[in-house]
């Protein structure tokens, strides 16, 4: 905690420290507006209101709706960071309006005294700050994001399912998800292709797949490895960074991939083949053999069709990766291989356990 | 002369050889020596961690243990190697069981992971160890006529729990370096976004869409060039540029420089010396 012994002199204060010590100030909320029934395209309305320190963005929006402009539309319910319904982009980042302090946002805005409020991305816009959640719900159905009990129906309510603490810890964090869709809004691949499964659905899928009570593990995994599924994540970590519950979403995505490789092997998807190539090369040379990586991932035909024109230009620029025999192994590769293979034995032992 | 153990990234030994070539030219000008780790192996490139978490821990414990044996911090000039090595380090530092298991194997090579060497990006070394003041003094050809779009790439920013040098929402280190070299940064919304590299071979269309957005912004903003601290981002933004831009209505192109080349230019080295002529976009 910082303690000041001398009175704060405004002459020595920066703009941001002045903001911190003011009890109230005028703040402009630049709110995204769009009513599809009357507007040709979206626009922004500025609402300047006096805000006390300690007030959240959601309370400010509620004030605007009640006292300034009743037509401003947004979703909100619990006002306590639990229901996830008030997720929106505040100063460009997807988060919950009910847990976001106006004072914190004032320091982040591009324009002094202005907070920009926009709807989530990657979901269809309904009105102002409200987006359609149906596409997300649809994907949750497509990927069976629920536990389908292994227990015969006639035993329901008569018998308990006991879960060990060790098992619960595997999906403890994943169960914190409140489906606010902030991760969906920030997702790089979803922005490039709306058919992509989305981080929220991958997180839920992981959570269900590691649950020993569930009977759909194999079916769900078979769906997840298809096009627009788990292998399309580009590991940008935007979802994880934006998660309002600090859930390690990418760990869950990697958990599904690990599971898919263990259960299904590398036969059916280019993503799995691509990942496995790293393991092979490291064991053989200690180095990645980049020249053959496209062929091992997608086959010769795909490589010729997609990369041949670029390969010619790369040859002219002397930019092509060396062919496999010219990839120099790391120094000490002999002992390294021994260690690597011994670790393979450890892993086999772990699986037996 | 401050010394570091320099991690050899696979891509810098194959497609982007100009990165290490340019660093070799200027490292001593800035009072640093990057000692090449010839024993190092591929970090697993953001894949090995889920193919086999135990092998991932072994391989990267060994990489870091080599730096520890040299008594130096490990430095890399690739974002994904940075994240991968730091992720492994975090896992190893948090688990005595994992440390013991890998150390038992590393003993065969006379290595032992202790967790004493830090894992850092070259950009961080330039900012924190060399210092912007010292860099400014060494500039021979200020980049004053250039409007530069800084593209940080994901794995030097996120997840901030493992990286933590820059604010992933408003990163500034590369901007500061550009200014120290006399250049002018342009406001660039895509500075902290993704290049799409890690899905290029798996979801090519999506990756090219992602790259095209960043390229389009830099071209429209009339930047003279994009600079990136990551050879993987460079591979997409330069190597796949013409393919990516086919998805847009733009008919221009934009050069993309490695961080190491930009530093080299400001320190007075020629484009030829720095290997810039090897780029796909000139």
Short mmCIF file of N, CA, C and O in Angstrom, two decimals, chain A residues 243-330:
data_model
loop_
_atom_site.label_atom_id
_atom_site.label_comp_id
_atom_site.label_asym_id
_atom_site.label_seq_id
_atom_site.Cartn_x
_atom_site.Cartn_y
_atom_site.Cartn_z
N UNK A 243 -10.01 -13.74 -20.88
CA UNK A 243 -10.98 -14.48 -20.04
C UNK A 243 -11.22 -13.75 -18.71
O UNK A 243 -10.28 -13.49 -17.96
N UNK A 244 -12.48 -13.47 -18.44
CA UNK A 244 -12.82 -12.71 -17.24
C UNK A 244 -12.66 -13.55 -15.98
O UNK A 244 -12.65 -13.02 -14.87
N UNK A 245 -12.56 -14.85 -16.14
CA UNK A 245 -12.36 -15.75 -15.00
C UNK A 245 -10.94 -16.33 -14.96
O UNK A 245 -10.68 -17.29 -14.23
N UNK A 246 -10.07 -15.79 -15.78
CA UNK A 246 -8.65 -16.21 -15.81
C UNK A 246 -8.49 -17.72 -16.01
O UNK A 246 -7.67 -18.36 -15.35
N UNK A 247 -9.26 -18.27 -16.91
CA UNK A 247 -9.17 -19.71 -17.18
C UNK A 247 -8.08 -19.95 -18.24
O UNK A 247 -8.07 -19.26 -19.27
N UNK A 248 -7.19 -20.90 -18.01
CA UNK A 248 -6.16 -21.17 -19.03
C UNK A 248 -6.76 -21.93 -20.21
O UNK A 248 -6.62 -23.15 -20.34
N UNK A 249 -7.44 -21.20 -21.07
CA UNK A 249 -8.21 -21.81 -22.17
C UNK A 249 -7.30 -22.58 -23.13
O UNK A 249 -7.66 -23.66 -23.61
N UNK A 250 -6.13 -22.02 -23.40
CA UNK A 250 -5.24 -22.70 -24.37
C UNK A 250 -4.75 -24.04 -23.80
O UNK A 250 -4.58 -25.01 -24.54
N UNK A 251 -4.57 -24.12 -22.50
CA UNK A 251 -4.20 -25.42 -21.89
C UNK A 251 -5.30 -26.44 -22.17
O UNK A 251 -5.03 -27.62 -22.41
N UNK A 252 -6.56 -25.99 -22.10
CA UNK A 252 -7.68 -26.90 -22.38
C UNK A 252 -7.66 -27.34 -23.84
O UNK A 252 -7.87 -28.52 -24.15
N UNK A 253 -7.38 -26.40 -24.74
CA UNK A 253 -7.30 -26.73 -26.17
C UNK A 253 -6.17 -27.73 -26.41
O UNK A 253 -6.35 -28.74 -27.11
N UNK A 254 -5.04 -27.49 -25.79
CA UNK A 254 -3.93 -28.42 -25.92
C UNK A 254 -4.26 -29.77 -25.27
O UNK A 254 -3.81 -30.82 -25.73
N UNK A 255 -5.07 -29.72 -24.22
CA UNK A 255 -5.51 -30.97 -23.57
C UNK A 255 -6.33 -31.82 -24.53
O UNK A 255 -6.17 -33.05 -24.58
N UNK A 256 -7.19 -31.18 -25.32
CA UNK A 256 -7.98 -31.93 -26.31
C UNK A 256 -7.05 -32.52 -27.37
O UNK A 256 -7.19 -33.67 -27.78
N UNK A 257 -6.07 -31.75 -27.79
CA UNK A 257 -5.13 -32.24 -28.82
C UNK A 257 -4.33 -33.43 -28.30
O UNK A 257 -4.14 -34.42 -29.02
N UNK A 258 -3.89 -33.33 -27.07
CA UNK A 258 -3.12 -34.43 -26.48
C UNK A 258 -3.98 -35.70 -26.43
O UNK A 258 -3.53 -36.79 -26.81
N UNK A 259 -5.21 -35.51 -26.03
CA UNK A 259 -6.16 -36.61 -25.95
C UNK A 259 -6.42 -37.20 -27.34
O UNK A 259 -6.43 -38.42 -27.54
N UNK A 260 -6.60 -36.31 -28.33
CA UNK A 260 -6.89 -36.77 -29.70
C UNK A 260 -5.73 -37.60 -30.25
O UNK A 260 -5.94 -38.63 -30.89
N UNK A 261 -4.50 -37.14 -29.97
CA UNK A 261 -3.33 -37.89 -30.45
C UNK A 261 -3.24 -39.25 -29.77
O UNK A 261 -2.93 -40.27 -30.40
N UNK A 262 -3.55 -39.27 -28.46
CA UNK A 262 -3.45 -40.53 -27.70
C UNK A 262 -4.54 -41.52 -28.14
O UNK A 262 -4.28 -42.72 -28.27
N UNK A 263 -5.73 -41.01 -28.37
CA UNK A 263 -6.87 -41.91 -28.65
C UNK A 263 -7.00 -42.23 -30.14
O UNK A 263 -7.24 -43.37 -30.52
N UNK A 264 -6.79 -41.23 -30.98
CA UNK A 264 -7.04 -41.41 -32.40
C UNK A 264 -5.78 -41.52 -33.25
O UNK A 264 -5.84 -41.83 -34.43
N UNK A 265 -4.64 -41.20 -32.65
CA UNK A 265 -3.39 -41.22 -33.41
C UNK A 265 -3.32 -40.06 -34.38
O UNK A 265 -4.06 -39.09 -34.25
N UNK A 266 -2.43 -40.18 -35.37
CA UNK A 266 -2.21 -39.04 -36.27
C UNK A 266 -2.88 -39.24 -37.62
O UNK A 266 -2.74 -38.43 -38.52
N UNK A 267 -3.63 -40.33 -37.75
CA UNK A 267 -4.06 -40.72 -39.10
C UNK A 267 -5.04 -39.74 -39.77
O UNK A 267 -4.98 -39.54 -40.96
N UNK A 268 -5.90 -39.11 -38.98
CA UNK A 268 -7.03 -38.48 -39.66
C UNK A 268 -6.98 -36.97 -39.86
O UNK A 268 -7.84 -36.43 -40.54
N UNK A 269 -6.02 -36.28 -39.31
CA UNK A 269 -6.04 -34.83 -39.52
C UNK A 269 -4.65 -34.29 -39.80
O UNK A 269 -3.65 -34.78 -39.27
N UNK A 270 -4.61 -33.23 -40.60
CA UNK A 270 -3.32 -32.62 -40.91
C UNK A 270 -2.72 -31.98 -39.65
O UNK A 270 -1.51 -31.98 -39.48
N UNK A 271 -3.57 -31.45 -38.78
CA UNK A 271 -3.08 -30.83 -37.55
C UNK A 271 -2.30 -31.82 -36.71
O UNK A 271 -1.21 -31.52 -36.19
N UNK A 272 -2.83 -33.02 -36.58
CA UNK A 272 -2.17 -34.06 -35.77
C UNK A 272 -0.86 -34.48 -36.43
O UNK A 272 0.16 -34.65 -35.75
N UNK A 273 -0.87 -34.61 -37.75
CA UNK A 273 0.35 -35.01 -38.46
C UNK A 273 1.43 -33.93 -38.31
O UNK A 273 2.60 -34.24 -38.14
N UNK A 274 0.99 -32.68 -38.39
CA UNK A 274 1.91 -31.55 -38.25
C UNK A 274 2.58 -31.58 -36.87
O UNK A 274 3.80 -31.46 -36.76
N UNK A 275 1.78 -31.79 -35.85
CA UNK A 275 2.30 -31.79 -34.48
C UNK A 275 3.26 -32.96 -34.27
O UNK A 275 4.32 -32.81 -33.66
N UNK A 276 2.88 -34.11 -34.78
CA UNK A 276 3.69 -35.31 -34.58
C UNK A 276 5.05 -35.18 -35.27
O UNK A 276 6.06 -35.73 -34.81
N UNK A 277 5.09 -34.42 -36.38
CA UNK A 277 6.35 -34.24 -37.12
C UNK A 277 7.42 -33.60 -36.24
O UNK A 277 8.61 -33.92 -36.36
N UNK A 278 7.00 -32.72 -35.34
CA UNK A 278 7.96 -32.08 -34.44
C UNK A 278 8.64 -33.13 -33.56
O UNK A 278 9.84 -33.12 -33.34
N UNK A 279 7.83 -34.05 -33.05
CA UNK A 279 8.33 -35.10 -32.17
C UNK A 279 9.35 -35.97 -32.92
O UNK A 279 10.44 -36.24 -32.40
N UNK A 280 8.99 -36.36 -34.15
CA UNK A 280 9.89 -37.22 -34.95
C UNK A 280 11.22 -36.53 -35.21
O UNK A 280 12.29 -37.11 -35.03
N UNK A 281 11.13 -35.27 -35.65
CA UNK A 281 12.36 -34.56 -36.03
C UNK A 281 13.26 -34.31 -34.84
O UNK A 281 14.48 -34.42 -34.95
N UNK A 282 12.65 -33.97 -33.72
CA UNK A 282 13.48 -33.68 -32.54
C UNK A 282 14.22 -34.96 -32.14
O UNK A 282 15.41 -34.93 -31.82
N UNK A 283 13.52 -36.08 -32.20
CA UNK A 283 14.18 -37.34 -31.82
C UNK A 283 15.32 -37.68 -32.79
O UNK A 283 16.40 -38.11 -32.38
N UNK A 284 15.08 -37.46 -34.10
CA UNK A 284 16.09 -37.83 -35.09
C UNK A 284 17.28 -36.88 -35.13
O UNK A 284 18.43 -37.30 -35.13
N UNK A 285 16.99 -35.58 -35.19
CA UNK A 285 18.07 -34.61 -35.45
C UNK A 285 18.23 -33.57 -34.36
O UNK A 285 19.20 -32.82 -34.35
N UNK A 286 17.22 -33.47 -33.51
CA UNK A 286 17.24 -32.37 -32.55
C UNK A 286 16.75 -31.08 -33.20
O UNK A 286 16.58 -30.07 -32.54
N UNK A 287 16.55 -31.10 -34.49
CA UNK A 287 16.14 -29.91 -35.25
C UNK A 287 14.93 -30.24 -36.11
O UNK A 287 14.76 -31.39 -36.53
N UNK A 288 14.16 -29.22 -36.41
CA UNK A 288 13.01 -29.41 -37.27
C UNK A 288 13.47 -29.47 -38.73
O UNK A 288 14.29 -28.65 -39.16
N UNK A 289 12.94 -30.46 -39.46
CA UNK A 289 13.27 -30.55 -40.89
C UNK A 289 12.14 -29.85 -41.65
O UNK A 289 11.13 -30.46 -42.01
N UNK A 290 12.34 -28.56 -41.86
CA UNK A 290 11.24 -27.74 -42.39
C UNK A 290 10.90 -28.04 -43.84
O UNK A 290 9.75 -27.87 -44.26
N UNK A 291 11.90 -28.49 -44.60
CA UNK A 291 11.68 -28.70 -46.04
C UNK A 291 10.55 -29.69 -46.30
O UNK A 291 9.80 -29.55 -47.26
N UNK A 292 10.43 -30.71 -45.45
CA UNK A 292 9.42 -31.74 -45.72
C UNK A 292 8.17 -31.58 -44.84
O UNK A 292 7.26 -32.39 -44.92
N UNK A 293 8.14 -30.55 -44.02
CA UNK A 293 7.01 -30.38 -43.10
C UNK A 293 5.66 -30.25 -43.82
O UNK A 293 4.69 -30.91 -43.43
N UNK A 294 5.58 -29.46 -44.91
CA UNK A 294 4.28 -29.37 -45.61
C UNK A 294 3.84 -30.71 -46.18
O UNK A 294 2.65 -31.05 -46.12
N UNK A 295 4.80 -31.49 -46.70
CA UNK A 295 4.44 -32.78 -47.29
C UNK A 295 3.95 -33.73 -46.20
O UNK A 295 2.94 -34.42 -46.36
N UNK A 296 4.66 -33.74 -45.07
CA UNK A 296 4.26 -34.64 -43.98
C UNK A 296 2.93 -34.22 -43.36
O UNK A 296 2.20 -35.02 -42.80
N UNK A 297 2.61 -32.93 -43.46
CA UNK A 297 1.35 -32.44 -42.88
C UNK A 297 0.17 -32.69 -43.82
O UNK A 297 -0.88 -33.17 -43.41
N UNK A 298 0.37 -32.36 -45.10
CA UNK A 298 -0.78 -32.35 -46.03
C UNK A 298 -0.62 -33.23 -47.26
O UNK A 298 -1.50 -33.26 -48.11
N UNK A 299 0.52 -33.90 -47.40
CA UNK A 299 0.73 -34.75 -48.57
C UNK A 299 1.36 -34.00 -49.72
O UNK A 299 1.41 -32.75 -49.74
N UNK A 300 1.84 -34.76 -50.71
CA UNK A 300 2.58 -34.18 -51.83
C UNK A 300 1.69 -33.31 -52.72
O UNK A 300 2.08 -32.22 -53.13
N UNK A 301 0.47 -33.79 -52.99
CA UNK A 301 -0.41 -33.08 -53.92
C UNK A 301 -0.73 -31.67 -53.41
O UNK A 301 -0.64 -30.68 -54.13
N UNK A 302 -1.11 -31.61 -52.14
CA UNK A 302 -1.44 -30.31 -51.52
C UNK A 302 -0.22 -29.40 -51.59
O UNK A 302 -0.32 -28.22 -51.92
N UNK A 303 0.94 -29.95 -51.27
CA UNK A 303 2.17 -29.14 -51.24
C UNK A 303 2.48 -28.58 -52.63
O UNK A 303 2.80 -27.40 -52.76
N UNK A 304 2.38 -29.44 -53.64
CA UNK A 304 2.66 -28.97 -55.00
C UNK A 304 1.68 -27.88 -55.42
O UNK A 304 2.06 -26.85 -55.95
N UNK A 305 0.41 -28.12 -55.11
CA UNK A 305 -0.62 -27.18 -55.53
C UNK A 305 -0.50 -25.84 -54.78
O UNK A 305 -0.65 -24.78 -55.37
N UNK A 306 -0.21 -25.90 -53.49
CA UNK A 306 -0.24 -24.68 -52.67
C UNK A 306 1.10 -23.97 -52.57
O UNK A 306 1.12 -22.76 -52.38
N UNK A 307 2.18 -24.71 -52.62
CA UNK A 307 3.45 -24.06 -52.31
C UNK A 307 4.45 -23.99 -53.47
O UNK A 307 5.46 -23.31 -53.36
N UNK A 308 4.16 -24.69 -54.57
CA UNK A 308 5.13 -24.73 -55.66
C UNK A 308 5.47 -23.33 -56.22
O UNK A 308 6.65 -23.00 -56.35
N UNK A 309 4.45 -22.50 -56.52
CA UNK A 309 4.80 -21.17 -57.07
C UNK A 309 5.71 -20.38 -56.12
O UNK A 309 6.64 -19.72 -56.55
N UNK A 310 5.42 -20.50 -54.82
CA UNK A 310 6.22 -19.76 -53.85
C UNK A 310 7.63 -20.37 -53.75
O UNK A 310 8.61 -19.66 -53.57
N UNK A 311 7.71 -21.69 -53.89
CA UNK A 311 9.00 -22.38 -53.78
C UNK A 311 9.98 -21.87 -54.84
O UNK A 311 11.16 -21.68 -54.56
N UNK A 312 9.48 -21.63 -56.07
CA UNK A 312 10.37 -21.13 -57.13
C UNK A 312 10.99 -19.79 -56.72
O UNK A 312 12.18 -19.57 -56.87
N UNK A 313 10.14 -18.92 -56.20
CA UNK A 313 10.64 -17.61 -55.80
C UNK A 313 11.63 -17.75 -54.62
O UNK A 313 12.63 -17.04 -54.55
N UNK A 314 11.32 -18.69 -53.72
CA UNK A 314 12.21 -18.91 -52.58
C UNK A 314 13.58 -19.41 -53.04
O UNK A 314 14.61 -19.04 -52.48
N UNK A 315 13.58 -20.25 -54.08
CA UNK A 315 14.87 -20.75 -54.60
C UNK A 315 15.69 -19.57 -55.14
O UNK A 315 16.87 -19.43 -54.85
N UNK A 316 15.01 -18.69 -55.89
CA UNK A 316 15.71 -17.52 -56.44
C UNK A 316 16.29 -16.64 -55.33
O UNK A 316 17.34 -16.04 -55.48
N UNK A 317 15.57 -16.58 -54.21
CA UNK A 317 16.02 -15.74 -53.09
C UNK A 317 16.93 -16.52 -52.14
O UNK A 317 17.28 -16.02 -51.07
N UNK A 318 17.24 -17.74 -52.47
CA UNK A 318 18.05 -18.65 -51.63
C UNK A 318 17.46 -18.72 -50.21
O UNK A 318 18.15 -18.61 -49.21
N UNK A 319 16.14 -18.90 -50.21
CA UNK A 319 15.42 -18.88 -48.94
C UNK A 319 14.83 -20.26 -48.57
O UNK A 319 14.16 -20.41 -47.55
N UNK A 320 15.05 -21.23 -49.43
CA UNK A 320 14.44 -22.54 -49.16
C UNK A 320 15.13 -23.22 -47.98
O UNK A 320 16.35 -23.12 -47.82
N UNK A 321 14.35 -23.93 -47.16
CA UNK A 321 14.99 -24.67 -46.06
C UNK A 321 15.84 -25.80 -46.63
O UNK A 321 15.52 -26.33 -47.69
N UNK A 322 16.92 -26.19 -45.95
CA UNK A 322 17.79 -27.24 -46.49
C UNK A 322 17.07 -28.58 -46.57
O UNK A 322 16.21 -28.87 -45.74
N UNK A 323 17.41 -29.41 -47.60
CA UNK A 323 16.81 -30.74 -47.68
C UNK A 323 17.26 -31.59 -46.48
O UNK A 323 18.31 -31.31 -45.89
N UNK A 324 16.48 -32.63 -46.13
CA UNK A 324 16.74 -33.38 -44.89
C UNK A 324 18.20 -33.79 -44.66
O UNK A 324 18.71 -33.58 -43.56
N UNK A 325 18.92 -34.30 -45.70
CA UNK A 325 20.29 -34.74 -45.39
C UNK A 325 21.21 -33.59 -44.98
O UNK A 325 22.22 -33.81 -44.32
N UNK A 326 20.85 -32.36 -45.37
CA UNK A 326 21.72 -31.22 -45.04
C UNK A 326 21.34 -30.52 -43.73
O UNK A 326 21.96 -29.54 -43.35
N UNK A 327 20.31 -31.03 -43.06
CA UNK A 327 19.96 -30.45 -41.75
C UNK A 327 20.95 -31.02 -40.72
O UNK A 327 20.96 -32.22 -40.46
N UNK A 328 21.78 -30.12 -40.21
CA UNK A 328 22.84 -30.57 -39.31
C UNK A 328 22.26 -30.90 -37.94
O UNK A 328 21.60 -30.07 -37.33
N UNK A 329 22.49 -32.13 -37.45
CA UNK A 329 21.95 -32.46 -36.12
C UNK A 329 22.59 -31.62 -35.02
O UNK A 329 23.72 -31.14 -35.18
N UNK A 330 21.88 -31.46 -33.92
CA UNK A 330 22.42 -30.71 -32.79
C UNK A 330 23.66 -31.43 -32.24
O UNK A 330 23.75 -32.65 -32.30
#
